[in-house]
PDB file of C-alpha atoms in Angstrom:
ATOM      1  CA  MET T   1      -0.419  -0.621   0.004  1.00 37.00           C
ATOM      2  CA  THR T   2       1.433   3.501  -0.643  1.00 44.00           C
ATOM      3  CA  ARG T   3       1.756   5.529   1.678  1.00 45.00           C
ATOM      4  CA  ARG T   4       0.068   9.320   1.111  1.00 48.00           C
ATOM      5  CA  ILE T   5       1.996  12.269   1.708  1.00 47.00           C
ATOM      6  CA  THR T   6       0.142  15.489   2.553  1.00 52.00           C
ATOM      7  CA  LYS T   7       1.269  18.162   1.217  1.00 63.00           C
ATOM      8  CA  LYS T   8       2.623  21.470   2.704  1.00 79.00           C
ATOM      9  CA  ARG T   9       0.669  24.366   1.637  1.00 86.00           C
ATOM     10  CA  PRO T  10       3.482  27.284   0.967  1.00 93.00           C
ATOM     11  CA  PRO T  11       2.693  30.627   3.430  1.00 95.00           C
ATOM     12  CA  PHE T  12       0.341  32.909   1.897  1.00 96.00           C
ATOM     13  CA  ALA T  13       2.800  35.706   1.519  1.00 94.00           C
ATOM     14  CA  THR T  14       4.583  33.779  -0.927  1.00 96.00           C
ATOM     15  CA  LEU T  15       1.560  33.502  -3.033  1.00 95.00           C
ATOM     16  CA  SER T  16       1.719  35.209  -6.771  1.00 96.00           C
ATOM     17  CA  GLN T  17      -0.705  38.154  -6.794  1.00 95.00           C
ATOM     18  CA  HIS T  18      -3.560  36.426  -9.079  1.00 95.00           C
ATOM     19  CA  LYS T  19      -3.857  33.689  -6.222  1.00 96.00           C
ATOM     20  CA  CYS T  20      -4.020  36.218  -3.798  1.00 97.00           C
ATOM     21  CA  ARG T  21      -6.568  38.042  -5.099  1.00 96.00           C
ATOM     22  CA  ASP T  22      -8.319  35.023  -5.947  1.00 97.00           C
ATOM     23  CA  GLU T  23      -9.065  34.520  -2.292  1.00 97.00           C
ATOM     24  CA  VAL T  24      -9.731  37.550  -1.143  1.00 97.00           C
ATOM     25  CA  ILE T  25     -12.840  37.701  -3.162  1.00 97.00           C
ATOM     26  CA  ARG T  26     -13.841  34.762  -1.910  1.00 97.00           C
ATOM     27  CA  LEU T  27     -12.635  36.112   1.662  1.00 98.00           C
ATOM     28  CA  LYS T  28     -15.097  39.692   0.698  1.00 97.00           C
ATOM     29  CA  GLU T  29     -17.861  38.030  -0.769  1.00 97.00           C
ATOM     30  CA  ARG T  30     -17.660  36.175   3.355  1.00 97.00           C
ATOM     31  CA  ILE T  31     -17.548  39.144   5.096  1.00 98.00           C
ATOM     32  CA  LYS T  32     -20.528  40.043   2.608  1.00 97.00           C
ATOM     33  CA  ARG T  33     -22.480  37.370   3.410  1.00 96.00           C
ATOM     34  CA  GLY T  34     -21.426  37.157   7.637  1.00 96.00           C
ATOM     35  CA  SER T  35     -22.830  41.437   7.720  1.00 96.00           C
ATOM     36  CA  ASN T  36     -25.315  40.795   9.706  1.00 95.00           C
ATOM     37  CA  GLU T  37     -24.114  39.337  12.188  1.00 95.00           C
ATOM     38  CA  TYR T  38     -20.179  40.708  12.438  1.00 97.00           C
ATOM     39  CA  GLY T  39     -21.479  44.061  10.965  1.00 97.00           C
ATOM     40  CA  GLY T  40     -19.850  44.141   7.661  1.00 97.00           C
ATOM     41  CA  MET T  41     -15.541  44.810   8.819  1.00 98.00           C
ATOM     42  CA  PHE T  42     -14.750  40.968   9.262  1.00 98.00           C
ATOM     43  CA  THR T  43     -15.922  37.508   9.559  1.00 98.00           C
ATOM     44  CA  SER T  44     -15.093  35.114  11.891  1.00 97.00           C
ATOM     45  CA  HIS T  45     -16.671  30.777  12.580  1.00 95.00           C
ATOM     46  CA  LEU T  46     -16.849  31.960  16.545  1.00 96.00           C
ATOM     47  CA  VAL T  47     -19.881  32.704  17.747  1.00 94.00           C
ATOM     48  CA  LEU T  48     -19.427  36.790  18.666  1.00 94.00           C
ATOM     49  CA  ASP T  49     -21.777  38.855  21.418  1.00 89.00           C
ATOM     50  CA  GLU T  50     -23.274  36.180  22.688  1.00 89.00           C
ATOM     51  CA  PRO T  51     -26.531  37.432  24.224  1.00 88.00           C
ATOM     52  CA  GLY T  52     -25.666  36.649  28.320  1.00 85.00           C
ATOM     53  CA  ARG T  53     -21.995  35.521  28.317  1.00 84.00           C
ATOM     54  CA  PRO T  54     -20.373  36.357  31.268  1.00 82.00           C
ATOM     55  CA  ASP T  55     -17.921  39.045  30.959  1.00 84.00           C
ATOM     56  CA  LEU T  56     -15.191  36.839  31.867  1.00 84.00           C
ATOM     57  CA  TYR T  57     -15.607  34.434  28.882  1.00 87.00           C
ATOM     58  CA  ASN T  58     -15.022  37.001  26.298  1.00 92.00           C
ATOM     59  CA  GLN T  59     -11.310  37.162  26.880  1.00 93.00           C
ATOM     60  CA  TRP T  60     -10.912  36.559  22.844  1.00 95.00           C
ATOM     61  CA  PHE T  61     -11.008  36.124  19.148  1.00 97.00           C
ATOM     62  CA  ASP T  62      -9.857  34.870  16.346  1.00 98.00           C
ATOM     63  CA  PHE T  63     -11.025  36.148  13.198  1.00 98.00           C
ATOM     64  CA  LEU T  64     -11.006  37.876   9.333  1.00 98.00           C
ATOM     65  CA  PHE T  65     -10.411  40.789   7.466  1.00 98.00           C
ATOM     66  CA  LEU T  66      -9.678  42.053   4.465  1.00 98.00           C
ATOM     67  CA  GLY T  67      -6.510  44.746   3.306  1.00 97.00           C
ATOM     68  CA  GLN T  68      -6.103  48.057   2.659  1.00 95.00           C
ATOM     69  CA  ASP T  69      -4.677  46.392  -0.518  1.00 94.00           C
ATOM     70  CA  ARG T  70      -5.917  43.794  -3.351  1.00 91.00           C
ATOM     71  CA  PHE T  71      -4.029  40.754  -2.373  1.00 96.00           C
ATOM     72  CA  THR T  72      -4.088  41.161   2.195  1.00 98.00           C
ATOM     73  CA  ILE T  73      -6.576  38.660   4.048  1.00 98.00           C
ATOM     74  CA  TRP T  74      -5.178  39.373   7.576  1.00 98.00           C
ATOM     75  CA  ASN T  75      -6.215  35.962  10.076  1.00 98.00           C
ATOM     76  CA  ALA T  76      -6.224  38.313  13.403  1.00 98.00           C
ATOM     77  CA  ALA T  77      -6.758  36.679  16.770  1.00 98.00           C
ATOM     78  CA  ILE T  78      -7.302  39.432  18.868  1.00 98.00           C
ATOM     79  CA  ILE T  79      -6.685  39.110  22.892  1.00 98.00           C
ATOM     80  CA  THR T  80      -7.454  41.269  26.516  1.00 97.00           C
ATOM     81  CA  ALA T  81      -4.823  43.988  27.965  1.00 97.00           C
ATOM     82  CA  GLN T  82      -5.830  41.310  31.610  1.00 92.00           C
ATOM     83  CA  GLN T  83      -5.397  37.539  28.952  1.00 93.00           C
ATOM     84  CA  ALA T  84      -2.210  38.917  28.126  1.00 96.00           C
ATOM     85  CA  ALA T  85      -0.938  39.507  31.728  1.00 94.00           C
ATOM     86  CA  TRP T  86      -2.078  36.170  32.247  1.00 92.00           C
ATOM     87  CA  ASP T  87      -0.213  34.509  29.651  1.00 93.00           C
ATOM     88  CA  ALA T  88       2.288  35.566  30.382  1.00 95.00           C
ATOM     89  CA  ALA T  89       2.693  35.086  34.089  1.00 94.00           C
ATOM     90  CA  HIS T  90       1.369  31.779  33.660  1.00 93.00           C
ATOM     91  CA  GLY T  91       5.328  30.870  31.203  1.00 94.00           C
ATOM     92  CA  LEU T  92       6.573  33.245  33.782  1.00 96.00           C
ATOM     93  CA  ALA T  93       5.483  30.553  37.151  1.00 96.00           C
ATOM     94  CA  TYR T  94       6.070  27.897  34.900  1.00 95.00           C
ATOM     95  CA  GLU T  95       9.877  28.969  33.882  1.00 96.00           C
ATOM     96  CA  ARG T  96      10.295  29.348  38.753  1.00 96.00           C
ATOM     97  CA  MET T  97       8.521  26.670  38.409  1.00 95.00           C
ATOM     98  CA  ILE T  98      11.457  24.381  37.031  1.00 94.00           C
ATOM     99  CA  ALA T  99      14.317  27.042  37.941  1.00 96.00           C
ATOM    100  CA  MET T 100      13.452  25.244  41.392  1.00 96.00           C
ATOM    101  CA  MET T 101      12.771  21.370  41.227  1.00 95.00           C
ATOM    102  CA  THR T 102      15.741  19.234  41.097  1.00 95.00           C
ATOM    103  CA  PRO T 103      17.442  17.501  38.538  1.00 94.00           C
ATOM    104  CA  GLU T 104      15.648  13.510  39.840  1.00 94.00           C
ATOM    105  CA  GLU T 105      12.584  15.437  40.626  1.00 93.00           C
ATOM    106  CA  GLN T 106      13.158  16.644  36.365  1.00 91.00           C
ATOM    107  CA  SER T 107      13.674  13.459  35.233  1.00 91.00           C
ATOM    108  CA  ALA T 108      10.846  12.282  37.596  1.00 87.00           C
ATOM    109  CA  TRP T 109       8.776  14.011  36.053  1.00 85.00           C
ATOM    110  CA  ASP T 110      10.028  13.569  32.649  1.00 83.00           C
ATOM    111  CA  ASN T 111       9.453  10.324  32.601  1.00 79.00           C
ATOM    112  CA  LEU T 112       6.034  10.576  34.390  1.00 75.00           C
ATOM    113  CA  GLU T 113       3.434   8.029  32.321  1.00 71.00           C
ATOM    114  CA  LEU T 114       0.129   8.501  31.965  1.00 70.00           C
ATOM    115  CA  PHE T 115      -1.318   5.802  29.531  1.00 73.00           C
ATOM    116  CA  GLU T 116      -1.420   1.837  29.439  1.00 74.00           C
ATOM    117  CA  PRO T 117      -3.137  -0.121  27.331  1.00 78.00           C
ATOM    118  CA  ALA T 118      -6.363  -1.195  27.297  1.00 78.00           C
ATOM    119  CA  GLU T 119      -6.966  -3.213  24.865  1.00 86.00           C
ATOM    120  CA  VAL T 120      -4.950  -5.776  23.245  1.00 83.00           C
ATOM    121  CA  SER T 121      -5.029  -8.421  20.477  1.00 85.00           C
ATOM    122  CA  SER T 122      -5.392 -11.591  20.858  1.00 83.00           C
ATOM    123  CA  THR T 123      -1.231 -11.195  18.573  1.00 85.00           C
ATOM    124  CA  GLY T 124      -0.161  -8.949  21.525  1.00 83.00           C
ATOM    125  CA  LYS T 125      -0.831  -5.722  19.569  1.00 86.00           C
ATOM    126  CA  VAL T 126      -2.077  -2.684  21.741  1.00 82.00           C
ATOM    127  CA  LEU T 127      -5.087  -1.451  21.015  1.00 83.00           C
ATOM    128  CA  SER T 128      -6.318   1.561  22.458  1.00 84.00           C
ATOM    129  CA  TYR T 129      -4.625   3.056  25.996  1.00 74.00           C
ATOM    130  CA  THR T 130      -5.794   4.716  29.064  1.00 77.00           C
ATOM    131  CA  LEU T 131      -4.652   6.373  31.577  1.00 70.00           C
ATOM    132  CA  THR T 132      -2.888   4.867  34.297  1.00 69.00           C
ATOM    133  CA  LYS T 133      -4.733   5.566  37.808  1.00 67.00           C
ATOM    134  CA  ARG T 134      -1.756   7.237  40.189  1.00 64.00           C
ATOM    135  CA  LYS T 135      -2.372   9.716  42.212  1.00 70.00           C
ATOM    136  CA  ALA T 136       0.056  12.916  42.263  1.00 78.00           C
ATOM    137  CA  MET T 137       3.905  13.281  42.051  1.00 86.00           C
ATOM    138  CA  ARG T 138       4.303  15.943  45.341  1.00 92.00           C
ATOM    139  CA  PHE T 139       7.647  17.610  44.964  1.00 94.00           C
ATOM    140  CA  LYS T 140      10.249  18.738  47.856  1.00 95.00           C
ATOM    141  CA  SER T 141      11.246  21.584  46.150  1.00 95.00           C
ATOM    142  CA  PHE T 142       7.703  22.897  45.864  1.00 96.00           C
ATOM    143  CA  GLY T 143       7.240  22.180  49.954  1.00 95.00           C
ATOM    144  CA  ASP T 144       5.360  18.740  49.155  1.00 95.00           C
ATOM    145  CA  LEU T 145       3.357  20.338  46.550  1.00 95.00           C
ATOM    146  CA  SER T 146       2.459  18.896  43.342  1.00 92.00           C
ATOM    147  CA  PHE T 147       3.573  20.139  40.015  1.00 92.00           C
ATOM    148  CA  TYR T 148       0.143  21.625  39.096  1.00 90.00           C
ATOM    149  CA  GLU T 149      -0.645  23.226  42.878  1.00 93.00           C
ATOM    150  CA  GLN T 150       3.163  24.342  42.789  1.00 95.00           C
ATOM    151  CA  TRP T 151       2.192  26.447  39.643  1.00 94.00           C
ATOM    152  CA  GLU T 152      -1.480  27.336  40.350  1.00 93.00           C
ATOM    153  CA  LYS T 153       0.393  29.100  43.678  1.00 94.00           C
ATOM    154  CA  LEU T 154       2.903  30.770  41.851  1.00 96.00           C
ATOM    155  CA  GLU T 155       0.832  32.197  39.305  1.00 94.00           C
ATOM    156  CA  SER T 156      -1.618  33.918  41.351  1.00 95.00           C
ATOM    157  CA  GLU T 157       1.709  35.615  43.572  1.00 95.00           C
ATOM    158  CA  ILE T 158       2.647  37.098  40.066  1.00 96.00           C
ATOM    159  CA  ILE T 159      -0.452  38.312  39.179  1.00 95.00           C
ATOM    160  CA  ARG T 160      -1.024  39.654  42.176  1.00 94.00           C
ATOM    161  CA  ASN T 161       2.911  40.969  43.450  1.00 95.00           C
ATOM    162  CA  GLU T 162       4.835  41.278  40.046  1.00 94.00           C
ATOM    163  CA  PRO T 163       2.229  41.634  37.260  1.00 94.00           C
ATOM    164  CA  PRO T 164       3.755  40.956  33.743  1.00 95.00           C
ATOM    165  CA  THR T 165       3.775  44.488  32.327  1.00 97.00           C
ATOM    166  CA  ILE T 166       2.316  44.459  28.967  1.00 98.00           C
ATOM    167  CA  TYR T 167       1.352  46.613  25.815  1.00 98.00           C
ATOM    168  CA  GLU T 168      -1.348  47.199  23.706  1.00 98.00           C
ATOM    169  CA  SER T 169       0.228  45.736  20.379  1.00 98.00           C
ATOM    170  CA  PHE T 170       0.184  44.237  17.213  1.00 98.00           C
ATOM    171  CA  ARG T 171       2.749  41.732  15.917  1.00 98.00           C
ATOM    172  CA  VAL T 172       2.865  40.611  13.069  1.00 98.00           C
ATOM    173  CA  ASP T 173       3.255  36.826  11.323  1.00 98.00           C
ATOM    174  CA  ARG T 174       4.081  35.839   7.706  1.00 97.00           C
ATOM    175  CA  SER T 175       3.986  32.332   8.053  1.00 96.00           C
ATOM    176  CA  TYR T 176       0.911  31.405   7.667  1.00 96.00           C
ATOM    177  CA  ALA T 177      -1.088  29.602   5.063  1.00 95.00           C
ATOM    178  CA  TYR T 178      -3.787  31.128   4.854  1.00 96.00           C
ATOM    179  CA  GLY T 179      -4.133  35.584   5.194  1.00 97.00           C
ATOM    180  CA  ILE T 180      -1.198  36.802   7.035  1.00 98.00           C
ATOM    181  CA  GLY T 181      -1.476  36.066  10.747  1.00 98.00           C
ATOM    182  CA  LEU T 182      -2.062  39.286  12.956  1.00 98.00           C
ATOM    183  CA  TYR T 183      -1.863  38.443  17.644  1.00 98.00           C
ATOM    184  CA  ILE T 184      -3.351  41.633  18.527  1.00 98.00           C
ATOM    185  CA  VAL T 185      -3.369  43.029  22.562  1.00 98.00           C
ATOM    186  CA  LEU T 186      -5.929  45.737  23.035  1.00 98.00           C
ATOM    187  CA  ASP T 187      -7.059  47.154  26.568  1.00 98.00           C
ATOM    188  CA  VAL T 188     -10.622  46.680  26.977  1.00 97.00           C
ATOM    189  CA  ASP T 189     -13.031  44.496  29.318  1.00 94.00           C
ATOM    190  CA  VAL T 190     -14.122  42.588  26.775  1.00 95.00           C
ATOM    191  CA  ILE T 191     -13.849  41.195  23.412  1.00 97.00           C
ATOM    192  CA  ASP T 192     -16.618  42.633  21.245  1.00 96.00           C
ATOM    193  CA  ARG T 193     -18.011  43.703  17.813  1.00 97.00           C
ATOM    194  CA  ALA T 194     -16.575  47.390  19.005  1.00 97.00           C
ATOM    195  CA  ALA T 195     -13.551  46.485  20.245  1.00 98.00           C
ATOM    196  CA  ILE T 196     -12.167  44.494  17.307  1.00 98.00           C
ATOM    197  CA  GLU T 197     -13.556  47.143  15.199  1.00 98.00           C
ATOM    198  CA  GLN T 198     -11.596  49.377  16.759  1.00 98.00           C
ATOM    199  CA  ALA T 199      -8.637  47.634  16.069  1.00 98.00           C
ATOM    200  CA  ILE T 200      -8.863  46.693  12.615  1.00 98.00           C
ATOM    201  CA  THR T 201      -9.440  51.013  12.392  1.00 98.00           C
ATOM    202  CA  LYS T 202      -6.268  51.289  14.474  1.00 98.00           C
ATOM    203  CA  PHE T 203      -4.429  48.692  12.165  1.00 98.00           C
ATOM    204  CA  ARG T 204      -4.934  50.227   9.586  1.00 98.00           C
ATOM    205  CA  GLU T 205      -4.320  53.725  10.784  1.00 97.00           C
ATOM    206  CA  ILE T 206      -0.523  52.980  11.559  1.00 97.00           C
ATOM    207  CA  GLY T 207      -0.179  51.278   8.418  1.00 97.00           C
ATOM    208  CA  GLU T 208      -0.787  47.650   8.589  1.00 98.00           C
ATOM    209  CA  THR T 209       3.058  46.516  10.640  1.00 98.00           C
ATOM    210  CA  ASP T 210       3.387  45.626  14.092  1.00 98.00           C
ATOM    211  CA  TRP T 211       3.602  48.745  16.320  1.00 98.00           C
ATOM    212  CA  GLN T 212       3.554  48.351  20.753  1.00 98.00           C
ATOM    213  CA  ALA T 213       2.513  51.372  22.320  1.00 98.00           C
ATOM    214  CA  THR T 214       4.856  53.531  23.960  1.00 98.00           C
ATOM    215  CA  HIS T 215       3.299  53.338  27.644  1.00 97.00           C
ATOM    216  CA  SER T 216       2.790  49.898  29.284  1.00 98.00           C
ATOM    217  CA  VAL T 217      -0.742  49.531  30.374  1.00 98.00           C
ATOM    218  CA  PRO T 218      -2.162  50.202  34.079  1.00 97.00           C
ATOM    219  CA  ARG T 219      -1.659  48.105  36.579  1.00 96.00           C
ATOM    220  CA  GLU T 220      -5.348  49.035  37.611  1.00 95.00           C
ATOM    221  CA  HIS T 221      -6.121  47.474  34.389  1.00 95.00           C
ATOM    222  CA  LEU T 222      -4.504  44.193  35.262  1.00 94.00           C
ATOM    223  CA  PRO T 223      -6.218  40.713  36.525  1.00 92.00           C
ATOM    224  CA  VAL T 224      -5.615  40.318  40.136  1.00 90.00           C
ATOM    225  CA  MET T 225      -6.811  37.819  40.624  1.00 90.00           C
ATOM    226  CA  SER T 226      -5.835  33.850  39.639  1.00 79.00           C
ATOM    227  CA  GLN T 227      -8.426  31.916  36.476  1.00 72.00           C
ATOM    228  CA  LYS T 228      -8.357  29.687  39.142  1.00 74.00           C
ATOM    229  CA  GLU T 229     -10.061  31.743  41.864  1.00 79.00           C
ATOM    230  CA  ALA T 230     -11.679  33.897  38.840  1.00 77.00           C
ATOM    231  CA  LEU T 231     -13.868  30.575  37.979  1.00 72.00           C
ATOM    232  CA  ALA T 232     -14.230  28.845  41.278  1.00 76.00           C
ATOM    233  CA  ALA T 233     -16.493  32.585  41.800  1.00 77.00           C
ATOM    234  CA  ILE T 234     -18.184  31.615  39.498  1.00 72.00           C
ATOM    235  CA  HIS T 235     -19.092  28.435  40.274  1.00 67.00           C
ATOM    236  CA  ASP T 236     -19.875  30.129  43.656  1.00 66.00           C
ATOM    237  CA  GLY T 237     -22.769  32.044  42.206  1.00 60.00           C
ATOM    238  CA  GLY T 238     -21.174  34.760  40.606  1.00 57.00           C
ATOM    239  CA  ASP T 239     -22.190  36.429  38.056  1.00 52.00           C
ATOM    240  CA  GLY T 240     -19.274  36.031  35.786  1.00 50.00           C
ATOM    241  CA  VAL T 241     -18.747  40.664  35.056  1.00 46.00           C
ATOM    242  CA  CYS T 242     -16.157  41.298  34.222  1.00 43.00           C
ATOM    243  CA  THR T 243     -14.538  44.067  36.607  1.00 42.00           C
ATOM    244  CA  ARG T 244     -10.998  45.562  35.739  1.00 48.00           C
ATOM    245  CA  SER T 245     -10.396  43.550  39.070  1.00 44.00           C
ATOM    246  CA  VAL T 246     -11.254  39.600  36.855  1.00 42.00           C
ATOM    247  CA  HIS T 247      -9.773  39.932  33.637  1.00 39.00           C
ATOM    248  CA  ILE T 248      -9.595  35.667  33.335  1.00 40.00           C
ATOM    249  CA  THR T 249     -10.622  33.491  30.214  1.00 39.00           C
ATOM    250  CA  PRO T 250     -12.281  29.974  29.881  1.00 43.00           C
ATOM    251  CA  ALA T 251      -9.562  29.990  27.043  1.00 43.00           C
ATOM    252  CA  ASP T 252      -6.983  29.756  29.485  1.00 48.00           C
ATOM    253  CA  GLY T 253      -9.512  27.055  31.852  1.00 55.00           C
ATOM    254  CA  ASN T 254      -9.036  22.903  32.735  1.00 57.00           C
ATOM    255  CA  VAL T 255     -12.802  21.338  30.595  1.00 52.00           C
ATOM    256  CA  PHE T 256     -10.682  18.271  31.439  1.00 53.00           C
ATOM    257  CA  VAL T 257     -10.572  19.399  35.355  1.00 55.00           C
ATOM    258  CA  ASP T 258     -14.357  19.172  35.098  1.00 48.00           C
ATOM    259  CA  PHE T 259     -14.335  16.153  33.722  1.00 45.00           C
ATOM    260  CA  GLY T 260     -12.777  14.852  36.591  1.00 46.00           C
ATOM    261  CA  PHE T 261      -9.780  14.489  36.011  1.00 50.00           C
ATOM    262  CA  GLU T 262      -6.187  14.315  37.953  1.00 53.00           C
ATOM    263  CA  PRO T 263      -4.401  17.307  37.342  1.00 57.00           C
ATOM    264  CA  GLU T 264      -1.643  15.872  35.145  1.00 55.00           C
ATOM    265  CA  GLU T 265      -3.443  13.906  33.498  1.00 54.00           C
ATOM    266  CA  ALA T 266      -6.178  17.080  33.041  1.00 59.00           C
ATOM    267  CA  ALA T 267      -2.852  19.616  31.964  1.00 59.00           C
ATOM    268  CA  VAL T 268      -1.300  16.683  29.503  1.00 54.00           C
ATOM    269  CA  LEU T 269      -4.481  16.430  27.722  1.00 55.00           C
ATOM    270  CA  GLN T 270      -5.059  20.699  27.571  1.00 59.00           C
ATOM    271  CA  ALA T 271      -1.695  20.603  26.367  1.00 57.00           C
ATOM    272  CA  ASP T 272      -2.383  18.272  22.862  1.00 55.00           C
ATOM    273  CA  SER T 273      -6.002  19.658  22.138  1.00 54.00           C
ATOM    274  CA  LYS T 274      -4.158  23.330  22.386  1.00 53.00           C
ATOM    275  CA  ARG T 275      -1.263  21.850  20.142  1.00 51.00           C
ATOM    276  CA  THR T 276      -3.659  20.675  17.258  1.00 50.00           C
ATOM    277  CA  THR T 277      -5.801  23.322  17.663  1.00 48.00           C
ATOM    278  CA  SER T 278      -3.119  25.994  17.171  1.00 50.00           C
ATOM    279  CA  GLU T 279      -2.099  23.866  13.982  1.00 50.00           C
ATOM    280  CA  LYS T 280      -4.771  23.517  12.560  1.00 47.00           C
ATOM    281  CA  LEU T 281      -5.714  28.063  12.778  1.00 46.00           C
ATOM    282  CA  SER T 282      -2.190  28.326  11.130  1.00 49.00           C
ATOM    283  CA  SER T 283      -3.116  26.719   8.688  1.00 50.00           C
ATOM    284  CA  LYS T 284      -6.534  27.024   7.876  1.00 47.00           C
ATOM    285  CA  ASN T 285      -7.988  28.112   5.165  1.00 49.00           C
TER     286      ASN T 285
END
């Protein structure tokens, strides 16, 4: 049997003007068809401004819009400044945690077996796997906390005591297979249609290029509690209305924890899911 090889699509930015123009025409029609839902400046595969959706769940959005020339499509992802601060704290906490671990602890964690065979054929071939049943691994370097308990602890401390410096910005990525990638950080409470239209207008005004604000986002506009604490507030009966003191997106939550998986197992499943989603978005057509 011949193995099928999927050819990787070239970046949109390297295509001929003729091919780019064809894609622009198609997107222009799609934007027009979706004008009742998105307003006519952009389109998306996501639901926007869903009635009754808590502000806490409206911290990011993916969308497409046309460049000012006849050959450019912008494949954009926008997040609030609050979400950017959370993402930065998440990464910083991880780096600090790894630095705290002994070489033996790092080796034990790296070699942790999360799955075991669930079904085996009569010939000994593994047909499926299941999550390994085990207790959470705890580390002396973390005061006997588990990997993810320590991660949550450090994130909370960073957010409260030393929040990352965040700037409104536009960052262009020309490696996308569909359109030119654009990553936007905007200092707003929620990502809604008005916020997206504001971002598009500003991006066009600066000449559709990389940009970073001169001054950082004020401290009072950044989160003061962790993701887990913010989500707990909703679960405990809060209305989820986003104020300047609570800005965490569920996009950074972990649905696998809600399904009952142990934190370590849930994190691995979440990482795999995010990686797959990222790969699909970077080459979506």
